[in-house]
């Protein structure tokens, strides 16, 4: 059972969802059973036990994971999530989705993911640093600049990436190795544009989807669930294209104003108060109501399993652009597809983050840094191509965008596995 922050329980195992998606894609492309089995299992899943000295002098033991799904196309790549509800099944699912995401974005990486079961909101800076460094130490032997390159995810960011880089560098040769991790602060080798990349990439996919649906962005409204890193930048860049934000939420609640909410003002409010709640001029709404808001573009940017069989038929948006990973269940997908809602699936819509992570890694390896314009231009080119590749796959097979993205990705990964062959 997966307990969500909303307090409801959902018997949805994200890894089963990922396996079901793989199975559907495998059937469509008539994939060999053995190869499907290869893709159904992560190559390695490590569980680590992390004893941490807490500020009160007591020792607390945390559990962490790193799942390495597939490296046929390149080193494992994927974020590290800190959340009380992290499970091994979730981390495995996320690592598989990373394999697909990197293949769709056509960057030379495989898929990995990490997570630690903890509540960073209830931990001091010192406790967080000790936990992060201990986790880095515990996974140090299976990560590396050419084997597995982590990045931020829910409730981790530049600060944690810097601690991991520092710990890894100290442990492995004691020289600075920025290429071990991406999503770093700029002064230690982060890329310009990385922080905004997921939201910016998502906005490019929304722009392309609007063109296909012949929707004028100037007449659109949007609702954003989860006004965090991905959600805030996504809203900002979609707003720049002319859309009006009418609803936003975070773990503390949601707000609604049909006349529009200024994204920059809301970001300031959230920075000051820690939440979107209480933004002046807006009414409060529940997260459930936000998802069902009458709007053109719905951006789920929080956690998994938010659009389910229970609420899918009440979703009124024309475009659902998934900033979060796994926000829609397979049952809900069917309903959205039947209702002619264009879903830009997570592994396509939020691929901007990992794409700029790849640019960051390239810059680190060469010790040669790009301008922000260069980063954004290359991101636009990559993501637009990825959107069109998926769109054409969906036309070719007569399937929805999610199935098409998995089909495209599985085809690319299988091609690499076949060319490399099995050893021994
Ligand atoms: P974040 O921690 O910055 O933001 C998450 C936001 O979701 C927070 O504002 C939190 O309050 C809110 N939230 C949590 N539970 C909620 C609930 N039940 N209802 C409404 N809001 C809730 O994290 P992020 O980096 O923005 O990641 C969000 C999602 O996007 C995750 O699924 C992550 O895997 C995905 N993603 C992020 C990136 C990135 O570069 N940041 C890249 C790819 C995918």
CSV table of C-alpha atoms and ligand atoms in Angstrom, one decimal:
chain,number,residue,atom,x,y,z
A,1,UNK,CA,0.0,0.0,0.0
A,2,UNK,CA,1.2,3.4,-0.8
A,3,UNK,CA,0.3,6.2,1.6
A,4,UNK,CA,0.0,9.5,-0.3
A,5,UNK,CA,0.5,12.9,1.3
A,6,UNK,CA,-3.2,13.5,0.9
A,7,UNK,CA,-3.7,10.8,3.5
A,8,UNK,CA,-5.6,8.4,1.2
A,9,UNK,CA,-4.2,5.0,0.5
A,10,UNK,CA,-3.8,3.6,-3.0
A,11,UNK,CA,-2.9,0.0,-3.7
A,12,UNK,CA,-0.9,1.0,-6.7
A,13,UNK,CA,2.7,-0.3,-7.0
A,14,UNK,CA,4.6,2.0,-9.3
A,15,UNK,CA,6.9,-0.9,-10.4
A,16,UNK,CA,3.8,-2.9,-11.5
A,17,UNK,CA,2.7,0.1,-13.5
A,18,UNK,CA,6.1,0.3,-15.1
A,19,UNK,CA,6.0,-3.4,-15.9
A,20,UNK,CA,2.5,-3.1,-17.4
A,21,UNK,CA,3.7,-0.3,-19.7
A,22,UNK,CA,6.7,-2.4,-20.8
A,23,UNK,CA,4.4,-5.3,-21.5
A,24,UNK,CA,2.1,-3.2,-23.6
A,25,UNK,CA,5.0,-1.8,-25.6
A,26,UNK,CA,6.5,-5.3,-26.0
A,27,UNK,CA,3.3,-6.7,-27.4
A,28,UNK,CA,3.0,-3.8,-29.9
A,29,UNK,CA,6.5,-4.3,-31.3
A,30,UNK,CA,6.4,-8.1,-30.9
A,31,UNK,CA,9.4,-8.1,-28.6
A,32,UNK,CA,11.3,-11.3,-27.9
A,33,UNK,CA,10.3,-12.7,-24.5
A,34,UNK,CA,13.9,-13.0,-23.3
A,35,UNK,CA,14.6,-9.4,-24.2
A,36,UNK,CA,11.4,-8.3,-22.4
A,37,UNK,CA,12.7,-10.2,-19.3
A,38,UNK,CA,16.0,-8.3,-19.5
A,39,UNK,CA,14.2,-5.0,-19.5
A,40,UNK,CA,11.7,-6.1,-16.8
A,41,UNK,CA,14.5,-6.5,-14.2
A,42,UNK,CA,16.9,-3.7,-13.1
A,43,UNK,CA,20.5,-4.9,-13.5
A,44,UNK,CA,21.3,-4.1,-9.9
A,45,UNK,CA,19.3,-2.8,-6.9
A,46,UNK,CA,21.3,-1.9,-3.8
A,47,UNK,CA,19.8,-1.4,-0.4
A,48,UNK,CA,21.9,0.5,2.2
A,49,UNK,CA,21.5,1.0,5.9
A,50,UNK,CA,22.6,4.4,7.1
A,51,UNK,CA,23.3,5.0,10.8
A,52,UNK,CA,23.2,8.8,11.5
A,53,UNK,CA,24.0,10.7,14.7
A,54,UNK,CA,21.0,13.0,15.2
A,55,UNK,CA,21.3,16.4,16.9
A,56,UNK,CA,19.9,15.0,20.2
A,57,UNK,CA,22.8,12.5,20.4
A,58,UNK,CA,20.8,9.5,19.5
A,59,UNK,CA,21.6,7.2,16.5
A,60,UNK,CA,18.9,6.8,13.9
A,61,UNK,CA,19.2,4.2,11.1
A,62,UNK,CA,17.8,5.3,7.7
A,63,UNK,CA,17.3,3.0,4.6
A,64,UNK,CA,18.4,4.0,1.2
A,65,UNK,CA,18.3,2.5,-2.3
A,66,UNK,CA,20.0,2.8,-5.7
A,67,UNK,CA,18.5,1.0,-8.6
A,68,UNK,CA,20.4,0.6,-11.9
A,69,UNK,CA,18.0,-0.5,-14.5
A,70,UNK,CA,19.8,-0.6,-17.8
A,71,UNK,CA,23.0,0.7,-19.3
A,72,UNK,CA,22.9,-0.6,-22.8
A,73,UNK,CA,23.0,3.0,-24.2
A,74,UNK,CA,25.4,4.5,-21.6
A,75,UNK,CA,26.0,5.0,-17.9
A,76,UNK,CA,23.0,4.9,-15.5
A,77,UNK,CA,21.5,8.3,-14.8
A,78,UNK,CA,18.8,9.3,-12.4
A,79,UNK,CA,18.0,11.4,-9.4
A,80,UNK,CA,18.0,10.8,-5.7
A,81,UNK,CA,14.7,11.3,-3.8
A,82,UNK,CA,14.3,12.0,-0.1
A,83,UNK,CA,10.8,11.3,1.1
A,84,UNK,CA,9.1,9.4,3.9
A,85,UNK,CA,7.2,7.2,1.4
A,86,UNK,CA,10.1,6.1,-0.7
A,87,UNK,CA,10.0,2.4,-1.4
A,88,UNK,CA,12.2,0.0,-3.2
A,89,UNK,CA,9.4,-0.6,-5.7
A,90,UNK,CA,9.1,3.1,-6.4
A,91,UNK,CA,12.9,3.5,-6.9
A,92,UNK,CA,12.9,0.5,-9.3
A,93,UNK,CA,10.0,1.9,-11.3
A,94,UNK,CA,11.7,5.3,-11.5
A,95,UNK,CA,14.9,3.8,-12.7
A,96,UNK,CA,13.1,2.0,-15.5
A,97,UNK,CA,11.4,5.2,-16.5
A,98,UNK,CA,14.8,6.9,-16.6
A,99,UNK,CA,16.0,4.3,-19.1
A,100,UNK,CA,13.1,5.2,-21.3
A,101,UNK,CA,13.4,8.9,-20.7
A,102,UNK,CA,17.1,9.0,-21.8
A,103,UNK,CA,16.4,6.9,-24.8
A,104,UNK,CA,13.5,9.2,-25.9
A,105,UNK,CA,15.7,12.3,-25.4
A,106,UNK,CA,18.3,10.4,-27.4
A,107,UNK,CA,21.1,11.1,-24.9
A,108,UNK,CA,23.8,8.4,-24.3
A,109,UNK,CA,22.6,7.2,-20.8
A,110,UNK,CA,20.8,4.3,-19.3
A,111,UNK,CA,18.4,4.6,-16.3
A,112,UNK,CA,19.0,4.6,-12.6
A,113,UNK,CA,17.4,6.1,-9.5
A,114,UNK,CA,18.1,6.5,-5.8
A,115,UNK,CA,16.0,7.2,-2.7
A,116,UNK,CA,16.3,7.5,1.0
A,117,UNK,CA,13.3,7.0,3.4
A,118,UNK,CA,13.4,10.1,5.4
A,119,UNK,CA,11.5,13.4,6.1
A,120,UNK,CA,13.9,16.2,5.3
A,121,UNK,CA,11.4,18.7,6.5
A,122,UNK,CA,11.9,17.4,10.0
A,123,UNK,CA,15.7,17.2,9.9
A,124,UNK,CA,18.3,19.9,10.7
A,125,UNK,CA,20.9,21.0,8.2
A,126,UNK,CA,23.6,19.0,10.0
A,127,UNK,CA,21.5,15.8,10.1
A,128,UNK,CA,20.8,16.2,6.4
A,129,UNK,CA,24.4,16.7,5.6
A,130,UNK,CA,25.5,13.6,7.6
A,131,UNK,CA,22.7,11.5,6.0
A,132,UNK,CA,23.7,12.7,2.5
A,133,UNK,CA,27.4,12.1,3.0
A,134,UNK,CA,26.7,8.6,4.5
A,135,UNK,CA,24.4,7.7,1.6
A,136,UNK,CA,27.1,8.9,-0.9
A,137,UNK,CA,29.7,6.7,1.0
A,138,UNK,CA,27.3,3.7,0.9
A,139,UNK,CA,26.7,3.9,-2.8
A,140,UNK,CA,30.2,5.2,-3.8
A,141,UNK,CA,31.4,1.8,-5.1
A,142,UNK,CA,28.6,1.5,-7.6
A,143,UNK,CA,28.4,5.0,-8.9
A,144,UNK,CA,31.0,6.9,-11.0
A,145,UNK,CA,31.4,9.5,-13.8
A,146,UNK,CA,31.3,6.7,-16.4
A,147,UNK,CA,29.1,4.2,-14.6
A,148,UNK,CA,26.3,5.9,-12.7
A,149,UNK,CA,25.7,9.7,-12.4
A,150,UNK,CA,23.1,10.8,-9.9
A,151,UNK,CA,21.1,14.0,-9.8
A,152,UNK,CA,18.5,15.8,-7.7
A,153,UNK,CA,14.9,14.6,-7.3
A,154,UNK,CA,12.0,15.3,-4.9
A,155,UNK,CA,13.4,17.2,-1.8
A,156,UNK,CA,17.0,17.1,-2.9
A,157,UNK,CA,18.8,19.9,-4.8
A,158,UNK,CA,22.1,21.6,-5.4
A,159,UNK,CA,23.1,21.5,-1.7
A,160,UNK,CA,22.9,17.7,-1.5
A,161,UNK,CA,24.6,17.3,-4.9
A,162,UNK,CA,27.5,19.4,-3.6
A,163,UNK,CA,27.9,17.2,-0.5
A,164,UNK,CA,27.8,14.1,-2.7
A,165,UNK,CA,30.4,15.5,-5.1
A,166,UNK,CA,32.6,16.4,-2.2
A,167,UNK,CA,32.3,13.1,-0.4
A,168,UNK,CA,32.8,11.1,-3.6
A,169,UNK,CA,35.8,13.2,-4.6
A,170,UNK,CA,37.4,12.7,-1.2
A,171,UNK,CA,36.8,8.9,-1.2
A,172,UNK,CA,37.9,8.3,-4.8
A,173,UNK,CA,41.3,9.7,-5.4
A,174,UNK,CA,40.8,13.0,-3.4
A,175,UNK,CA,40.7,15.2,-6.5
A,176,UNK,CA,37.6,17.2,-7.6
A,177,UNK,CA,35.3,15.2,-9.8
A,178,UNK,CA,32.3,17.4,-10.8
A,179,UNK,CA,31.3,14.8,-13.4
A,180,UNK,CA,30.1,12.3,-10.7
A,181,UNK,CA,26.8,14.2,-10.2
A,182,UNK,CA,24.6,16.7,-12.0
A,183,UNK,CA,22.3,19.4,-10.7
A,184,UNK,CA,25.2,21.1,-8.8
A,185,UNK,CA,25.4,24.7,-7.9
A,186,UNK,CA,27.1,26.8,-10.6
A,187,UNK,CA,30.3,27.7,-8.7
A,188,UNK,CA,31.3,24.0,-8.5
A,189,UNK,CA,30.5,23.0,-12.1
A,190,UNK,CA,26.7,23.3,-12.4
A,191,UNK,CA,25.3,24.2,-15.8
A,192,UNK,CA,23.6,27.5,-16.5
A,193,UNK,CA,19.9,26.7,-17.2
A,194,UNK,CA,19.9,23.4,-15.3
A,195,UNK,CA,17.7,24.6,-12.5
A,196,UNK,CA,15.0,25.7,-15.0
A,197,UNK,CA,15.5,22.9,-17.5
A,198,UNK,CA,12.7,20.5,-16.5
A,199,UNK,CA,10.1,23.3,-16.6
A,200,UNK,CA,11.6,24.9,-19.8
A,201,UNK,CA,11.6,21.5,-21.6
A,202,UNK,CA,8.0,20.9,-20.5
A,203,UNK,CA,7.0,24.2,-21.9
A,204,UNK,CA,8.6,23.3,-25.3
A,205,UNK,CA,6.5,20.1,-25.4
A,206,UNK,CA,3.4,22.1,-24.5
A,207,UNK,CA,4.1,24.5,-27.3
A,208,UNK,CA,4.5,21.6,-29.8
A,209,UNK,CA,1.3,19.9,-28.5
A,210,UNK,CA,-0.6,23.2,-28.9
A,211,UNK,CA,0.5,23.4,-32.5
A,212,UNK,CA,-0.7,19.9,-33.2
A,213,UNK,CA,-4.1,20.6,-31.6
A,214,UNK,CA,-4.2,24.0,-33.2
A,215,UNK,CA,-4.7,25.7,-29.8
A,216,UNK,CA,-3.6,29.3,-29.6
A,217,UNK,CA,-1.5,29.6,-26.4
A,218,UNK,CA,-2.8,33.1,-25.8
A,219,UNK,CA,-6.2,31.7,-25.0
A,220,UNK,CA,-5.2,29.0,-22.7
A,221,UNK,CA,-5.4,28.5,-18.9
A,222,UNK,CA,-3.4,26.1,-16.7
A,223,UNK,CA,-3.5,24.4,-13.4
A,224,UNK,CA,-0.4,23.1,-11.6
A,225,UNK,CA,-0.3,20.5,-9.0
A,226,UNK,CA,2.9,20.7,-6.9
A,227,UNK,CA,4.4,24.2,-7.1
A,228,UNK,CA,8.0,23.0,-6.5
A,229,UNK,CA,11.0,23.2,-8.7
A,230,UNK,CA,9.5,21.5,-11.8
A,231,UNK,CA,6.1,23.0,-11.3
A,232,UNK,CA,7.2,26.6,-10.8
A,233,UNK,CA,9.5,26.8,-13.8
A,234,UNK,CA,7.0,24.9,-15.9
A,235,UNK,CA,4.3,27.5,-15.0
A,236,UNK,CA,6.7,30.4,-15.7
A,237,UNK,CA,7.7,29.2,-19.2
A,238,UNK,CA,4.1,28.2,-20.2
A,239,UNK,CA,2.9,31.6,-18.9
A,240,UNK,CA,5.6,33.2,-21.1
A,241,UNK,CA,3.9,31.6,-24.1
A,242,UNK,CA,0.7,33.3,-23.2
A,243,UNK,CA,-1.1,30.9,-20.9
A,244,UNK,CA,-2.9,32.1,-17.7
A,245,UNK,CA,-2.2,30.2,-14.4
A,246,UNK,CA,-5.6,29.8,-12.6
A,247,UNK,CA,-4.8,27.2,-10.0
A,248,UNK,CA,-1.7,25.9,-8.1
A,249,UNK,CA,-1.1,23.6,-5.1
A,250,UNK,CA,1.6,22.1,-2.9
A,251,UNK,CA,1.6,19.7,0.0
A,252,UNK,CA,-0.2,22.2,2.3
A,253,UNK,CA,-3.1,22.9,-0.1
A,254,UNK,CA,-4.2,24.7,-3.2
A,255,UNK,CA,-5.3,28.1,-4.5
A,256,UNK,CA,-7.6,29.2,-7.4
A,257,UNK,CA,-8.3,32.5,-9.2
A,258,UNK,CA,-10.2,32.3,-12.5
A,259,UNK,CA,-8.8,35.8,-13.4
A,260,UNK,CA,-5.3,34.6,-13.3
A,261,UNK,CA,-2.4,34.2,-10.8
A,262,UNK,CA,0.9,35.9,-11.6
A,263,UNK,CA,3.5,33.2,-11.5
A,264,UNK,CA,6.4,35.4,-10.4
A,265,UNK,CA,4.3,36.8,-7.6
A,266,UNK,CA,3.3,33.4,-6.5
A,267,UNK,CA,6.9,32.2,-6.5
A,268,UNK,CA,7.8,35.1,-4.2
A,269,UNK,CA,4.9,34.3,-1.9
A,270,UNK,CA,6.0,30.6,-1.8
A,271,UNK,CA,9.6,31.6,-1.1
A,272,UNK,CA,8.5,33.8,1.8
A,273,UNK,CA,5.9,31.6,3.4
A,274,UNK,CA,6.9,28.1,2.2
A,275,UNK,CA,3.6,27.5,0.5
A,276,UNK,CA,1.2,28.7,-2.2
A,277,UNK,CA,-1.5,28.8,0.5
A,278,UNK,CA,-2.7,32.2,1.5
A,279,UNK,CA,-1.8,33.9,-1.8
A,280,UNK,CA,-3.8,37.2,-1.9
A,281,UNK,CA,-6.8,37.4,-4.1
A,282,UNK,CA,-7.1,33.6,-4.5
A,283,UNK,CA,-9.6,31.2,-3.0
A,284,UNK,CA,-8.4,28.0,-1.4
A,285,UNK,CA,-9.2,24.7,-3.1
A,286,UNK,CA,-8.3,21.1,-2.4
A,287,UNK,CA,-5.8,19.2,-4.5
A,288,UNK,CA,-8.6,17.0,-5.8
A,289,UNK,CA,-10.5,20.1,-7.0
A,290,UNK,CA,-7.3,21.4,-8.7
A,291,UNK,CA,-6.9,18.3,-10.8
A,292,UNK,CA,-10.5,18.6,-11.9
A,293,UNK,CA,-10.4,22.3,-12.7
A,294,UNK,CA,-11.7,23.5,-16.0
A,295,UNK,CA,-8.5,24.5,-17.8
A,296,UNK,CA,-6.6,24.0,-21.1
A,297,UNK,CA,-3.4,22.6,-19.6
A,298,UNK,CA,-3.0,20.5,-16.5
A,299,UNK,CA,0.5,20.1,-15.1
A,300,UNK,CA,0.9,17.4,-12.4
A,301,UNK,CA,4.2,18.2,-10.8
A,302,UNK,CA,4.1,16.5,-7.4
A,303,UNK,CA,4.1,12.7,-6.8
A,304,UNK,CA,2.8,9.5,-8.5
A,305,UNK,CA,-0.7,8.3,-8.8
A,306,UNK,CA,-2.6,11.5,-8.7
A,307,UNK,CA,-4.8,10.9,-11.8
A,308,UNK,CA,-6.4,7.5,-11.2
A,309,UNK,CA,-9.5,5.6,-12.3
A,310,UNK,CA,-11.4,7.5,-9.6
A,311,UNK,CA,-10.9,11.0,-11.0
A,312,UNK,CA,-9.8,10.6,-14.6
A,313,UNK,CA,-13.3,11.0,-16.0
A,314,UNK,CA,-13.5,14.4,-14.3
A,315,UNK,CA,-10.3,15.8,-15.8
A,316,UNK,CA,-11.4,18.7,-18.0
A,317,UNK,CA,-8.0,19.8,-19.5
A,318,UNK,CA,-7.2,19.4,-23.2
A,319,UNK,CA,-3.5,18.8,-22.5
A,320,UNK,CA,-2.0,17.0,-19.5
A,321,UNK,CA,1.7,17.7,-19.4
A,322,UNK,CA,3.3,15.5,-16.8
A,323,UNK,CA,6.2,17.2,-15.0
A,324,UNK,CA,6.0,14.6,-12.2
A,325,UNK,CA,7.1,11.0,-12.8
A,326,UNK,CA,4.2,8.5,-12.9
A,327,UNK,CA,1.3,10.9,-12.0
A,328,UNK,CA,-1.2,8.9,-14.1
A,329,UNK,CA,-2.2,5.3,-13.6
A,330,UNK,CA,-2.7,3.0,-16.7
A,331,UNK,CA,-6.5,2.8,-16.0
A,332,UNK,CA,-6.7,6.6,-15.9
A,333,UNK,CA,-4.6,6.8,-19.1
A,334,UNK,CA,-7.3,4.9,-21.0
A,335,UNK,CA,-10.0,7.2,-19.8
A,336,UNK,CA,-8.0,10.3,-20.8
A,337,UNK,CA,-7.3,8.8,-24.2
A,338,UNK,CA,-10.9,8.0,-24.8
A,339,UNK,CA,-11.9,11.6,-23.7
A,340,UNK,CA,-9.4,12.9,-26.4
A,341,UNK,CA,-7.1,14.5,-23.8
A,342,UNK,CA,-3.6,14.8,-25.1
A,343,UNK,CA,-1.2,13.4,-22.5
A,344,UNK,CA,2.4,14.5,-22.8
A,345,UNK,CA,3.9,11.6,-20.8
A,346,UNK,CA,6.4,12.2,-18.0
A,347,UNK,CA,9.3,10.5,-19.8
A,348,UNK,CA,8.9,13.0,-22.6
A,349,UNK,CA,7.5,16.1,-20.9
A,350,UNK,CA,10.1,16.2,-18.1
A,351,UNK,CA,13.1,15.0,-20.1
A,352,UNK,CA,14.5,18.6,-20.2
A,353,UNK,CA,16.0,18.0,-16.7
A,354,UNK,CA,18.1,15.0,-17.7
A,355,UNK,CA,18.9,16.6,-21.0
A,356,UNK,CA,20.5,19.6,-19.4
A,357,UNK,CA,22.1,17.2,-16.8
A,358,UNK,CA,23.7,15.6,-19.8
A,359,UNK,CA,25.0,19.0,-21.0
A,360,UNK,CA,26.3,19.6,-17.5
A,361,UNK,CA,28.2,16.3,-17.5
A,362,UNK,CA,29.7,17.1,-20.9
A,363,UNK,CA,30.8,20.5,-19.7
A,364,UNK,CA,32.4,18.9,-16.6
A,365,UNK,CA,34.2,16.3,-18.5
A,366,UNK,CA,35.7,18.9,-20.9
A,367,UNK,CA,36.1,21.6,-18.1
A,368,UNK,CA,34.6,23.9,-20.8
A,369,UNK,CA,31.4,25.9,-20.0
A,370,UNK,CA,28.6,27.0,-22.2
A,371,UNK,CA,26.5,30.2,-22.2
A,372,UNK,CA,22.9,29.9,-21.1
A,373,UNK,CA,21.7,30.7,-24.6
A,374,UNK,CA,23.7,27.7,-25.9
A,375,UNK,CA,22.2,25.4,-23.3
A,376,UNK,CA,18.6,26.6,-23.9
A,377,UNK,CA,18.9,26.4,-27.7
A,378,UNK,CA,20.3,22.8,-27.6
A,379,UNK,CA,17.5,21.9,-25.1
A,380,UNK,CA,14.8,23.2,-27.4
A,381,UNK,CA,16.3,21.3,-30.4
A,382,UNK,CA,16.5,18.0,-28.4
A,383,UNK,CA,13.1,18.2,-26.7
A,384,UNK,CA,11.3,19.3,-29.9
A,385,UNK,CA,12.8,16.4,-31.8
A,386,UNK,CA,11.8,14.1,-29.0
A,387,UNK,CA,8.2,15.3,-29.0
A,388,UNK,CA,8.0,14.9,-32.8
A,389,UNK,CA,9.6,11.4,-32.6
A,390,UNK,CA,7.0,10.3,-30.1
A,391,UNK,CA,4.2,12.0,-32.0
A,392,UNK,CA,5.1,10.2,-35.2
A,393,UNK,CA,5.4,6.9,-33.4
A,394,UNK,CA,1.9,7.4,-32.0
A,395,UNK,CA,0.6,8.1,-35.5
A,396,UNK,CA,2.5,5.1,-37.0
A,397,UNK,CA,1.1,2.6,-34.5
A,398,UNK,CA,-2.2,4.4,-33.9
A,399,UNK,CA,-1.5,4.6,-30.1
A,400,UNK,CA,-1.6,7.3,-27.4
A,401,UNK,CA,1.5,9.3,-26.6
A,402,UNK,CA,2.4,7.3,-23.5
A,403,UNK,CA,2.4,4.0,-25.3
A,404,UNK,CA,4.3,5.7,-28.2
A,405,UNK,CA,7.0,7.0,-25.9
A,406,UNK,CA,7.5,3.6,-24.4
A,407,UNK,CA,7.5,1.9,-27.8
A,408,UNK,CA,10.1,4.4,-29.1
A,409,UNK,CA,12.3,4.0,-26.0
A,410,UNK,CA,12.1,0.2,-25.9
A,411,UNK,CA,13.0,0.0,-29.6
A,412,UNK,CA,16.0,2.2,-29.1
A,413,UNK,CA,17.2,0.3,-26.0
A,414,UNK,CA,16.6,-3.1,-27.6
A,415,UNK,CA,18.6,-2.0,-30.7
A,416,UNK,CA,21.6,-1.1,-28.4
A,417,UNK,CA,21.3,-4.4,-26.5
A,418,UNK,CA,21.2,-6.4,-29.8
A,419,UNK,CA,24.2,-4.5,-31.3
A,420,UNK,CA,26.3,-5.0,-28.2
A,421,UNK,CA,25.2,-8.7,-27.8
A,422,UNK,CA,25.2,-10.8,-24.7
A,423,UNK,CA,28.4,-11.5,-22.8
A,424,UNK,CA,29.6,-14.2,-22.3
B,1,LIG,P1,10.1,19.6,-5.4
B,1,LIG,O1,10.3,19.0,-4.1
B,1,LIG,O2,10.8,20.9,-5.7
B,1,LIG,O3,8.5,19.9,-5.6
B,1,LIG,C1,7.5,19.0,-5.3
B,1,LIG,C2,6.3,19.8,-4.9
B,1,LIG,O4,5.2,19.0,-4.8
B,1,LIG,C3,6.4,20.6,-3.6
B,1,LIG,O5,5.9,21.9,-3.8
B,1,LIG,C4,5.4,19.8,-2.7
B,1,LIG,O6,4.9,20.7,-1.7
B,1,LIG,C5,4.4,19.4,-3.7
B,1,LIG,N1,3.6,18.2,-3.2
B,1,LIG,C6,4.0,17.1,-2.5
B,1,LIG,N2,3.0,16.4,-2.2
B,1,LIG,C7,1.9,17.0,-2.8
B,1,LIG,C8,0.5,16.6,-2.8
B,1,LIG,N3,0.0,15.5,-2.3
B,1,LIG,N4,-0.3,17.5,-3.5
B,1,LIG,C9,0.1,18.6,-4.1
B,1,LIG,N5,1.4,19.0,-4.0
B,1,LIG,C10,2.3,18.1,-3.4
B,1,LIG,O7,10.3,18.5,-6.4
B,1,LIG,P2,10.5,18.6,-8.0
B,1,LIG,O8,12.0,18.5,-8.3
B,1,LIG,O9,9.8,19.8,-8.5
B,1,LIG,O10,9.8,17.2,-8.5
B,1,LIG,C11,8.4,17.1,-8.7
B,1,LIG,C12,8.2,16.0,-9.6
B,1,LIG,O11,8.8,16.2,-10.8
B,1,LIG,C13,8.7,14.6,-9.1
B,1,LIG,O12,7.8,13.6,-9.6
B,1,LIG,C14,10.0,14.5,-9.8
B,1,LIG,O13,10.4,13.2,-10.0
B,1,LIG,C15,9.7,15.2,-11.2
B,1,LIG,N6,10.8,15.6,-11.9
B,1,LIG,C16,11.6,16.7,-11.4
B,1,LIG,C17,12.7,17.1,-12.2
B,1,LIG,C18,13.6,18.2,-11.8
B,1,LIG,O14,14.5,18.6,-12.5
B,1,LIG,N7,13.2,18.9,-10.7
B,1,LIG,C19,13.0,16.4,-13.3
B,1,LIG,C20,12.3,15.3,-13.8
B,1,LIG,C21,11.2,15.0,-13.0
